[in-house]
Structure formats: C-alpha cells, structure tokens
XYZ file of C-alpha atoms in Angstrom:
586
model
C -17.590 -138.501 118.956
C -17.744 -134.721 118.657
C -20.808 -133.072 117.161
C -19.033 -131.834 113.968
C -17.773 -135.341 113.242
C -21.174 -136.845 114.071
C -22.693 -134.549 111.448
C -19.915 -135.581 109.067
C -20.733 -139.250 109.694
C -24.358 -138.551 108.774
C -23.222 -136.806 105.584
C -21.166 -139.881 104.668
C -24.375 -141.936 104.630
C -26.346 -139.172 102.925
C -23.810 -138.570 100.146
C -23.021 -142.163 99.214
C -24.251 -142.890 95.704
C -24.730 -146.640 96.223
C -26.976 -146.175 99.256
C -28.947 -143.498 97.398
C -29.484 -145.476 94.174
C -30.691 -148.562 96.071
C -33.381 -146.441 97.714
C -34.822 -145.728 94.269
C -35.721 -149.393 93.677
C -38.389 -151.502 95.366
C -35.902 -153.706 97.223
C -35.532 -154.777 100.839
C -32.101 -153.191 101.275
C -33.584 -149.844 102.309
C -35.582 -151.392 105.160
C -32.578 -153.513 106.111
C -30.316 -150.455 106.398
C -32.925 -148.548 108.410
C -33.335 -151.293 110.998
C -29.563 -151.896 111.023
C -29.107 -148.245 111.946
C -31.872 -148.481 114.547
C -30.212 -151.565 116.062
C -26.852 -149.806 116.306
C -28.453 -146.712 117.861
C -30.378 -148.794 120.417
C -27.448 -151.075 121.291
C -24.994 -148.174 121.661
C -27.437 -146.161 123.778
C -28.168 -149.162 125.993
C -24.420 -149.711 126.403
C -24.001 -146.110 127.612
C -27.080 -146.299 129.848
C -25.739 -149.518 131.409
C -22.512 -147.716 132.249
C -23.830 -144.518 133.734
C -27.502 -145.008 134.672
C -29.159 -147.019 137.389
C -29.742 -150.676 136.355
C -33.372 -151.675 135.810
C -34.525 -148.068 135.685
C -37.213 -146.991 133.237
C -34.586 -145.628 130.807
C -32.549 -148.814 131.149
C -35.551 -151.022 130.313
C -36.629 -148.734 127.449
C -33.351 -149.041 125.561
C -33.006 -152.751 126.298
C -36.444 -153.415 124.812
C -35.757 -151.012 121.946
C -32.653 -153.039 121.108
C -34.671 -156.267 121.134
C -37.413 -154.698 119.003
C -34.915 -153.470 116.398
C -33.217 -156.882 116.320
C -36.559 -158.513 115.559
C -37.213 -155.989 112.790
C -33.771 -156.225 111.179
C -33.838 -160.020 110.942
C -37.425 -159.844 109.655
C -36.262 -157.561 106.817
C -33.572 -159.938 105.522
C -31.698 -162.834 107.052
C -28.497 -160.786 106.789
C -29.907 -159.068 109.882
C -28.760 -162.155 111.776
C -25.292 -160.572 111.774
C -26.733 -157.703 113.850
C -28.074 -160.272 116.298
C -24.608 -161.822 116.586
C -23.028 -158.384 117.045
C -25.366 -157.452 119.896
C -24.945 -160.936 121.357
C -21.153 -160.583 121.511
C -21.448 -157.105 123.074
C -23.918 -158.485 125.636
C -21.594 -161.346 126.607
C -18.767 -158.826 127.012
C -20.962 -156.671 129.261
C -22.104 -159.611 131.405
C -18.541 -160.859 131.758
C -17.474 -157.456 133.079
C -20.318 -157.509 135.581
C -19.190 -160.969 136.677
C -15.669 -159.634 137.225
C -17.081 -156.735 139.263
C -18.468 -159.350 141.691
C -21.917 -157.828 141.948
C -24.436 -159.744 144.133
C -25.634 -163.004 142.560
C -29.254 -161.906 142.774
C -28.535 -158.794 140.695
C -26.331 -160.740 138.265
C -29.098 -163.296 137.694
C -31.577 -160.486 137.060
C -29.215 -159.016 134.430
C -29.172 -162.379 132.636
C -32.948 -162.787 132.798
C -33.557 -159.235 131.588
C -31.292 -159.699 128.569
C -32.763 -163.104 127.739
C -36.242 -161.587 127.653
C -35.237 -158.388 125.868
C -32.649 -159.675 123.397
C -33.848 -163.230 122.691
C -37.541 -163.631 123.495
C -38.666 -160.221 122.172
C -36.877 -160.540 118.758
C -38.376 -164.016 118.316
C -41.845 -162.633 119.102
C -41.347 -159.777 116.598
C -40.083 -162.199 113.923
C -43.039 -164.526 114.508
C -45.512 -161.629 114.509
C -44.239 -160.518 111.080
C -45.124 -163.930 109.639
C -48.522 -163.862 111.316
C -49.251 -160.506 109.654
C -47.815 -161.861 106.385
C -50.195 -164.827 106.396
C -53.175 -162.634 107.319
C -52.579 -160.107 104.551
C -51.584 -162.526 101.786
C -54.576 -164.841 101.781
C -54.858 -165.291 98.011
C -53.117 -167.846 95.826
C -49.778 -167.041 94.203
C -47.032 -168.527 92.074
C -45.113 -169.879 95.062
C -48.005 -171.646 96.815
C -46.798 -175.075 95.682
C -43.891 -174.830 98.113
C -46.268 -174.847 101.075
C -48.282 -177.723 102.493
C -51.557 -178.784 100.898
C -53.467 -177.704 104.013
C -51.991 -174.211 103.724
C -52.844 -174.029 100.011
C -56.429 -175.129 100.641
C -56.951 -171.992 102.751
C -55.829 -169.625 99.958
C -58.533 -167.972 97.888
C -58.162 -168.877 94.225
C -56.143 -172.024 94.838
C -57.355 -175.133 93.057
C -57.095 -176.961 96.377
C -59.419 -174.408 97.952
C -62.233 -174.858 95.453
C -62.992 -178.521 94.705
C -65.633 -181.150 95.533
C -65.322 -182.234 99.152
C -66.840 -185.707 98.680
C -64.929 -188.195 96.530
C -66.968 -190.291 94.108
C -66.431 -193.107 91.635
C -65.269 -191.655 88.350
C -63.490 -188.733 90.022
C -60.005 -187.713 88.888
C -57.780 -187.406 91.954
C -54.242 -186.538 93.019
C -53.268 -188.758 95.950
C -50.531 -187.555 98.317
C -48.583 -189.582 100.842
C -48.857 -188.483 104.466
C -45.159 -189.359 104.784
C -43.255 -186.095 104.460
C -41.093 -185.835 101.337
C -42.070 -188.348 98.621
C -45.117 -186.449 97.366
C -47.908 -187.601 95.043
C -48.704 -191.046 93.657
C -47.262 -190.989 90.149
C -46.763 -193.111 87.057
C -45.173 -192.627 83.648
C -44.536 -194.537 80.449
C -41.096 -195.795 81.560
C -41.055 -199.440 82.634
C -39.216 -201.411 85.288
C -36.007 -202.893 83.822
C -36.664 -206.269 85.501
C -39.390 -208.282 87.252
C -42.785 -207.447 85.653
C -41.304 -204.915 83.197
C -44.574 -203.020 83.492
C -45.128 -199.283 83.845
C -43.361 -197.737 86.851
C -45.355 -196.408 89.831
C -43.518 -193.914 92.033
C -44.050 -190.847 94.162
C -43.187 -187.453 92.708
C -42.932 -184.297 94.885
C -44.189 -181.796 92.288
C -47.528 -181.330 90.551
C -47.693 -183.076 87.205
C -50.305 -184.471 84.846
C -48.874 -187.941 85.505
C -50.115 -187.679 89.110
C -53.800 -187.886 88.092
C -55.729 -191.143 88.644
C -59.392 -191.952 87.978
C -61.240 -193.969 90.623
C -63.090 -196.920 89.062
C -65.277 -199.579 90.599
C -63.865 -203.041 91.308
C -62.772 -205.223 88.406
C -65.695 -206.731 86.552
C -68.261 -204.081 87.557
C -69.277 -202.049 84.507
C -70.105 -198.377 85.010
C -70.677 -195.213 83.010
C -69.351 -192.474 85.286
C -70.765 -189.710 83.071
C -74.366 -190.983 83.162
C -74.824 -193.382 86.082
C -76.018 -192.236 89.464
C -73.303 -190.560 91.525
C -71.896 -192.951 94.123
C -69.686 -191.765 96.962
C -66.717 -193.824 98.129
C -66.844 -195.013 101.737
C -64.705 -197.020 104.117
C -64.348 -200.606 102.911
C -65.250 -199.911 99.279
C -63.127 -201.547 96.603
C -61.688 -199.348 93.863
C -59.350 -199.457 90.907
C -56.916 -196.618 90.188
C -56.590 -195.945 86.463
C -53.759 -193.675 85.371
C -55.287 -190.785 83.453
C -52.418 -190.198 81.028
C -51.695 -193.795 79.979
C -54.884 -195.709 80.858
C -52.879 -198.261 82.865
C -54.310 -199.618 86.121
C -52.499 -199.755 89.473
C -51.771 -203.359 90.411
C -49.574 -205.609 92.510
C -48.741 -209.310 92.396
C -46.927 -211.847 94.576
C -44.983 -212.943 91.507
C -42.823 -209.802 91.515
C -40.756 -208.247 94.308
C -40.060 -204.530 94.652
C -36.869 -203.351 92.907
C -35.161 -201.938 96.042
C -37.124 -203.143 99.079
C -37.143 -206.808 98.094
C -39.143 -207.863 101.171
C -42.116 -206.015 99.653
C -44.097 -206.646 96.479
C -43.709 -204.595 93.335
C -46.378 -202.005 92.497
C -46.791 -201.244 88.809
C -49.362 -199.938 86.335
C -50.606 -202.331 83.683
C -53.085 -202.090 80.835
C -56.172 -203.809 82.158
C -56.761 -205.673 78.927
C -53.378 -207.376 79.324
C -53.913 -208.469 82.921
C -53.756 -212.234 83.257
C -55.097 -212.599 86.807
C -58.405 -211.304 88.097
C -58.270 -209.094 91.176
C -54.675 -207.895 90.955
C -55.919 -204.315 90.416
C -58.500 -204.177 93.224
C -57.708 -202.035 96.288
C -59.832 -201.615 99.414
C -60.155 -198.128 100.901
C -59.627 -198.182 104.683
C -60.435 -194.843 106.305
C -58.119 -194.224 109.255
C -59.188 -190.766 110.414
C -60.808 -187.499 109.379
C -58.245 -184.693 109.793
C -59.448 -181.344 111.167
C -63.048 -182.332 110.520
C -65.914 -182.507 112.988
C -67.541 -185.186 110.878
C -67.231 -188.737 112.182
C -68.473 -190.421 109.005
C -66.485 -192.982 107.017
C -66.912 -191.295 103.651
C -63.836 -190.431 101.602
C -63.315 -186.648 101.514
C -60.755 -184.503 99.766
C -57.931 -183.170 101.964
C -59.320 -184.320 105.325
C -59.658 -188.116 105.034
C -56.551 -190.180 105.795
C -56.779 -193.699 104.414
C -54.899 -196.851 103.509
C -55.102 -198.749 100.223
C -55.047 -202.496 100.914
C -54.704 -204.965 98.068
C -57.830 -207.087 98.127
C -56.385 -210.484 97.162
C -52.942 -210.236 98.815
C -53.708 -208.106 101.868
C -50.590 -205.981 101.373
C -50.732 -202.204 101.883
C -49.649 -199.538 99.409
C -46.520 -197.915 100.852
C -43.918 -195.291 99.993
C -40.620 -194.909 101.845
C -37.526 -192.762 101.710
C -35.620 -194.903 99.184
C -35.253 -193.496 95.690
C -35.064 -195.396 92.444
C -31.906 -195.161 90.284
C -31.691 -193.125 87.080
C -33.980 -195.515 85.244
C -36.694 -194.474 87.715
C -35.824 -190.768 87.481
C -34.638 -190.809 91.130
C -38.261 -190.794 92.264
C -39.467 -192.467 95.467
C -40.089 -196.209 95.391
C -43.709 -197.348 95.901
C -44.238 -200.891 97.168
C -46.910 -203.139 98.611
C -46.126 -203.933 102.251
C -47.020 -207.567 103.145
C -49.570 -207.789 105.939
C -50.929 -211.318 105.972
C -52.755 -210.830 109.264
C -54.814 -207.943 107.811
C -54.000 -205.799 110.849
C -56.273 -202.805 111.306
C -53.822 -200.704 113.340
C -51.190 -200.005 110.685
C -51.023 -196.223 111.006
C -47.446 -195.287 110.164
C -47.229 -192.313 107.799
C -45.583 -194.296 104.998
C -48.778 -196.319 104.398
C -51.237 -193.430 104.826
C -52.592 -191.292 101.994
C -55.080 -188.523 101.347
C -56.781 -187.050 98.277
C -55.132 -183.687 97.626
C -57.114 -182.696 94.549
C -60.525 -183.987 93.512
C -62.116 -183.273 90.113
C -65.626 -184.315 89.153
C -67.707 -181.991 86.971
C -70.918 -183.636 88.184
C -70.296 -182.669 91.818
C -70.497 -179.090 93.088
C -67.274 -177.494 94.275
C -66.964 -176.538 97.909
C -64.798 -174.092 99.871
C -62.369 -176.416 101.599
C -61.115 -173.735 103.974
C -64.220 -174.638 106.028
C -62.835 -178.127 106.629
C -59.059 -177.761 106.446
C -56.849 -176.237 109.106
C -53.148 -175.571 109.160
C -50.915 -174.870 112.140
C -49.403 -171.369 112.081
C -46.074 -172.383 113.637
C -45.743 -175.346 111.280
C -46.488 -173.073 108.310
C -43.935 -170.519 109.502
C -41.223 -173.143 109.925
C -42.006 -174.640 106.525
C -41.867 -171.231 104.856
C -38.513 -170.507 106.495
C -37.186 -173.852 105.254
C -38.339 -173.034 101.734
C -36.767 -169.577 101.986
C -33.488 -171.243 102.947
C -33.715 -173.666 100.031
C -34.378 -170.819 97.600
C -31.468 -168.825 99.001
C -29.093 -171.799 98.770
C -30.280 -172.488 95.246
C -28.908 -169.156 94.010
C -25.585 -170.645 92.970
C -23.262 -168.822 90.565
C -22.062 -170.366 87.312
C -18.292 -170.173 87.656
C -17.770 -170.942 83.964
C -19.959 -168.098 82.753
C -19.389 -164.359 83.072
C -22.249 -162.399 84.604
C -22.018 -158.605 84.616
C -24.252 -158.340 87.690
C -22.319 -160.659 89.997
C -19.149 -159.808 91.890
C -16.863 -161.398 94.467
C -16.741 -160.249 98.081
C -13.045 -159.265 97.893
C -13.874 -156.604 95.285
C -16.564 -154.750 97.238
C -14.639 -152.473 99.660
C -12.515 -150.999 96.872
C -15.408 -150.679 94.425
C -13.736 -152.801 91.758
C -16.894 -153.939 89.958
C -19.919 -151.602 90.179
C -23.195 -153.025 88.884
C -25.530 -151.984 86.102
C -29.000 -151.966 87.636
C -30.978 -151.905 84.360
C -30.565 -152.175 80.584
C -27.749 -150.127 79.039
C -29.188 -149.038 75.694
C -28.511 -145.489 74.516
C -32.145 -144.438 75.005
C -32.732 -146.380 78.236
C -32.619 -144.646 81.611
C -29.464 -146.082 83.128
C -28.841 -146.607 86.845
C -25.382 -147.641 88.011
C -24.768 -148.995 91.494
C -21.516 -147.252 92.236
C -20.627 -145.829 95.626
C -18.827 -142.640 96.485
C -15.254 -143.821 95.684
C -13.549 -141.615 98.287
C -15.796 -142.948 101.049
C -15.518 -146.588 100.011
C -11.744 -146.568 99.641
C -11.050 -144.568 102.812
C -13.445 -146.630 104.955
C -12.002 -149.883 103.597
C -8.450 -148.847 104.551
C -9.564 -147.729 108.024
C -11.453 -151.000 108.729
C -8.681 -153.244 107.407
C -6.065 -151.403 109.499
C -8.186 -151.326 112.683
C -7.084 -154.669 114.215
C -3.427 -153.944 113.465
C -3.670 -150.534 115.123
C -5.423 -152.056 118.132
C -2.715 -154.706 118.515
C -0.020 -152.022 118.204
C -1.595 -149.902 120.946
C -2.100 -152.927 123.208
C 1.550 -153.906 122.754
C 2.698 -150.368 123.625
C 0.459 -150.351 126.668
C 1.883 -153.703 127.712
C 5.389 -152.270 127.446
C 4.209 -149.231 129.457
C 5.025 -146.769 126.697
C 1.456 -146.028 125.668
C 0.357 -142.639 124.383
C -3.102 -143.155 125.909
C -4.100 -141.715 129.252
C -5.465 -144.223 131.830
C -8.821 -145.591 130.732
C -8.717 -144.004 127.256
C -7.869 -147.203 125.363
C -10.716 -149.064 127.066
C -13.069 -146.214 126.172
C -11.811 -146.365 122.575
C -12.583 -150.093 122.481
C -16.053 -149.634 123.972
C -16.913 -146.940 121.433
C -15.489 -148.641 118.351
C -16.190 -152.340 118.930
C -19.768 -152.061 117.660
C -18.628 -150.175 114.537
C -15.710 -152.345 113.481
C -17.456 -155.512 114.708
C -20.510 -154.609 112.637
C -18.352 -154.143 109.538
C -16.490 -157.433 110.044
C -19.618 -159.474 110.821
C -21.490 -158.072 107.822
C -18.589 -158.561 105.419
C -16.316 -161.515 106.290
C -19.072 -164.234 106.213
C -19.627 -163.577 102.504
C -16.249 -165.170 101.792
C -17.720 -168.440 103.110
C -20.962 -168.298 101.101
C -21.394 -170.248 97.870
C -24.491 -168.360 96.721
C -24.644 -165.628 94.062
C -23.214 -162.347 95.384
C -23.894 -158.761 94.340
C -22.265 -155.516 95.365
C -25.355 -154.344 97.268
C -24.710 -157.140 99.787
C -21.903 -154.898 101.073
C -24.203 -151.993 101.997
C -24.869 -153.032 105.641
C -21.108 -153.466 106.170
C -20.531 -150.137 104.421
C -22.834 -148.401 106.918
C -20.624 -149.521 109.810
C -17.445 -148.752 107.815
C -18.510 -145.163 107.156
C -19.243 -144.587 110.837
C -15.886 -146.148 111.701
C -14.223 -143.739 109.257
C -15.880 -140.738 110.935
C -14.943 -142.097 114.377
C -11.269 -142.421 113.385
C -11.234 -138.945 111.825
C -12.661 -137.571 115.046
C -9.967 -139.357 117.061
C -7.194 -138.075 114.775
C -8.263 -134.437 114.732
C -8.883 -134.395 118.496
C -5.243 -135.374 119.079
C -3.756 -133.340 116.217
C -3.162 -129.770 117.343
C -5.486 -130.562 120.291
C -8.581 -130.404 118.101
C -7.919 -126.862 116.925
C -8.859 -127.669 113.309
C -11.601 -130.228 113.984
C -14.483 -128.030 112.800
C -12.601 -126.877 109.729
C -11.612 -130.444 108.850
C -15.204 -131.642 109.183
C -16.448 -128.913 106.840
C -13.697 -129.472 104.247
C -14.118 -133.242 104.176
C -17.910 -132.885 103.972
C -17.673 -130.495 101.006
C -15.283 -132.802 99.106
C -17.543 -135.810 99.743
C -20.584 -133.849 98.559
C -18.792 -132.759 95.353
C -17.829 -136.349 94.516
C -21.447 -137.396 95.143
C -22.641 -134.732 92.700
C -20.008 -135.784 90.173
C -21.473 -139.311 90.047
C -25.070 -138.101 90.345
C -26.064 -139.137 86.762
C -25.488 -142.774 87.754
C -27.671 -142.342 90.830
C -30.730 -140.516 89.481
C -30.698 -141.985 85.977
C -28.970 -141.106 82.692
C -31.083 -141.210 79.535
C -28.345 -140.366 77.031
C -25.565 -142.584 75.604
C -23.357 -143.924 78.394
C -20.227 -143.024 76.448
C -20.814 -139.391 77.394
C -19.921 -140.419 80.965
C -16.595 -141.995 79.988
C -14.713 -139.382 82.008
C -16.295 -140.729 85.179
C -14.585 -144.086 84.698
C -11.908 -143.968 87.406
C -10.957 -147.680 87.235
C -10.498 -149.858 84.160
C -12.845 -152.451 85.661
C -15.816 -150.072 85.691
C -18.188 -150.982 82.852
C -19.538 -147.453 82.496
C -19.965 -147.579 78.716
C -18.331 -150.846 77.658
C -17.914 -154.216 79.317
C -14.374 -155.472 78.752
C -15.202 -158.911 80.141
C -18.349 -159.638 78.140
C -17.897 -162.278 75.437
C-alpha cells in the first residue's frame, strides 16, 4: 500500500465516530481494538519477514514472538480475540503448506513447525495464564461474584464470610455442609414434603447459598445440652451428632421403612420434627473423618473447610449420599439425597458422593480465625473454573425475541449502520451519547468486503482462461496482502450470525477495523491502476477531507449533546435511526 493511502487508512480509523465514542466509556472494546491492531501489525510484518529475510534470524524471531505476545493479549482482553487467533492460525497453515511445496529440507521444515508452535501456541497460552495470575494477585478481596468460585478460593479472599469463621467445629454450631461431589452443592431442606413414602420434609442438595442450608449440630438423641451455657465441646472422629434444620426445627433422619424416591436401592433421607419421631436413634449420625485437606494437622477433630468426613447412620449403618439425579418439580429439581446401605460398615468408602465438609461454621462462643492459613486452592483449577463461569455468564445473555430492546441489534444490520445505539439516557437535559459510525466509511467498507470474494473469483476465472489483466505474480501478491484484511473482517463478523446471545452494534468494531483497512487497500489498488496512479495523492487528500467533514457533522453524538435531541433531527439519514424518537418502542 502506498504511503498516501496508508495515511488515509489511519484517518479512517481516527475519524470513525463509533470507534471514538466507545473510547469515551470504561469498556474493554478499546483494549480489544488496540491488541487487534497490534496482532495484525505483527502478523503482517512476520509474513513479510518470512518472505524476504533469513529464517530464524533475530528479526524473524522478534516478529514471530511479537505475534504470539499480541495474540495472548487480544484473547485476554475479550474472548472475541479468539477470532484473531484463528486468523493467524489459517495464515500460518498457508505459509507452512507453501514451504512444504517448496520441498525445503525436512530438518528446516520441522524447525519451522516447532518455532511456530512455541511462538503462536505456547506463548499466547502463557500470556493468557499470566493475566489470570495477576488478576488473582491484585483482586484478593471479596466481591459480589465470589459465590461462583470454589469454597477454597473464597476462603482466601479478605472480607469473605468463609475467610473469617471459627476453624474448630463444636456442638451447638450452625453449619453449612457441602458435598465434595462436584455439582449438587449444600445439604438443604425446606418445608415441602415428599409426595409418597414417609411424606416428611424433603432433604436435598442445593447449589446456591440459602438460609435453608443451615443446620445446628446437636448431641446424640437423649443427651440434654444447653449450647449457650454448657462447656464448649469440640466434635471429633467417631462422635455422634444430630443435624437440626435451623429454619424449620426438623431433624435429619433416615429409616429402613422408606426407600429413596428415585434411587430405590437406597433409603430415604428426610427431616422430621423430633417430637413426632416414633423410633429412637433414627436421627443419630456418626462423624467419620476421612482426611484433613491442605492441613498439616493430623488430628481427628472436625474443622471448617479442611476436614472431609462421612455421616454414617448409627442404627442402620448406611452413609449419607448425594448423586447426580435430580428430583422432579415437586422437589424443585434439586439433587436427591439418600442413605447408601453399607451393612458391612466398611471404612474405605471414599467416593466423592458420600464425602462432605463444613463450608461455613458459626458459633459466637468461639473466636473466628483466618482460614486462609489452612485452606489452599490450585491456581490452574481456579483459572479453569473462572473461565467456565465466564462462559456460562456469556451464554446466559440471551435476547428476549418477544420484547423490543432499543440497545440490541441483529448482526445483518451492522455493516450498513441500520440501528445505531443510544449509549445513555435520552432526556432533554441529559448528556446524550449515540453509538453511530461514520456512515460513508461503514457503507463503503461493507460493499468492498461483501464484493471481495466475487471479485477474487472473477480474477481467478480470467487468469484460468489466460485473459487476466494482472502481470505474473501480481494476483498472488494481492492475495497475500489482502487475505489478512478480508479474512479478519469475515472471521470477526460472520460467526455472530451463529450466536444466540444478546448482540450490540459495538460487537462489529473489530470487524470494522479490518473492513476500513480493506477499503483503503482497494482504493490504493484502484488509483494505482487508474491513470497509472497520477491522481493517487489528490484522491487520498479529497477522500480524507470528506471523511473528516462527515465525522465533524456527527460530532455531537460522539462527544455528548446536552440539549434536546430533536435539534439533531437533520442528522437522521435513515428512518431506522432513533436520533430523537424511537419508532419501534411500544
């Protein structure tokens, strides 16, 4: 690309209103666009260096590693950066295939593969991982989203209720008990009853924090105690306890008379008012300590967060268990809790579905401790879990197809700027920001990108018929120079047609960046061939001035308008633009 058109391409980015207005808000799109541009610069430079410079030279390695670094940064900004990774991956495969066709020595070809694996795969993964390491180090206090992470992670956060609690568990303590089996959550009960069998209060597992998850630990049936006045007694391995539901006063129990509602080979677990119990001992459970997680202590005392234990029914020998099966609507689709028969009283039952730990321990008579001293969490596990939760949150942003939303828009409307977006409130005295691009740039770049594959096919067909207007090697050079631009636009735009999540017009900005560069590239190609480039400089200046004037014309939308929006009615170029009235609002 000639220098005048390169400057024009930069002015396209500089004088686009949508790109400018997004930079005025604390959003991630600015960082995403910066690292997208850095990735394109690095990948294009490395492509040129690979063509003309010595392989494995210092310059060659510098731009390879710079490409990998920028890939790690762009995907760390937003997951949309993954499209940049795919773009560079496709270009790399194309480059390696050409080297294969050139029949270079196998030793050199293998080195090219290894270099690209390290620079374009390993390095981005290291950068992505390092960003999360820094994230965890800087954000060490509790926050509104902590509940989505593991209990061990939460216990390390300053200000979290899991961080500051009594470490030793005593009789009379109010506890939340979580299953070690991933998914079901916390031991739970509510006022709803089983529709058959005992017809007593349901006992389930519930994944979220709730007041119905709290149980008080009592001594065995028949032993009277005043937990507010009596001497504090710690719970140890082998001790017998009762679990009394804090909200309803019902006691956890199991009986051979009733089978579980779904897993009929197990016994039902329910909560029953102790005064109505007909058989002695059906509410007694023995604590069997299995291990102390992340703790140097080898004692058999029950501790919050670190002690993994079983609850074995004293009279029947069955073990409290939760599996993956969920109760029907009458059980609120919560996980079924059963008592697993174990007549031999085996001591080696250590599967996760029968193991539990105290997640939260409350006893006003016992001093709170800093549990970060005892609890550890694995960084890689935390990173994977956070990424899973990020994916769930992203997938949960589903649009309501039956309800009009002025902020949302469909992907087909973006290139032609059909539905710009109001960024803030639209009252007469409010400062109004309108996410609208430079219409000339958006429309022209959309036409150029849509027509690109048809033009390429036309030129290939003419070359095949040996009536091409291109000189030898020019078409291949055109492809090498434009594939990253058009490919970047297509990869950053087409996938949105397949997404079911909520979409906004600013999702088009990374694709727009590539489209604007493609527009400048095509203008450069046209004016180089028209009159042999005689008017290239003049054309660049004229187009740049027109683009700048349109940018200034829409400037009130970009830098804020604090007067009635109706005064800007003349800037409504399409009927679908809700500049001062929304025709689709009900």
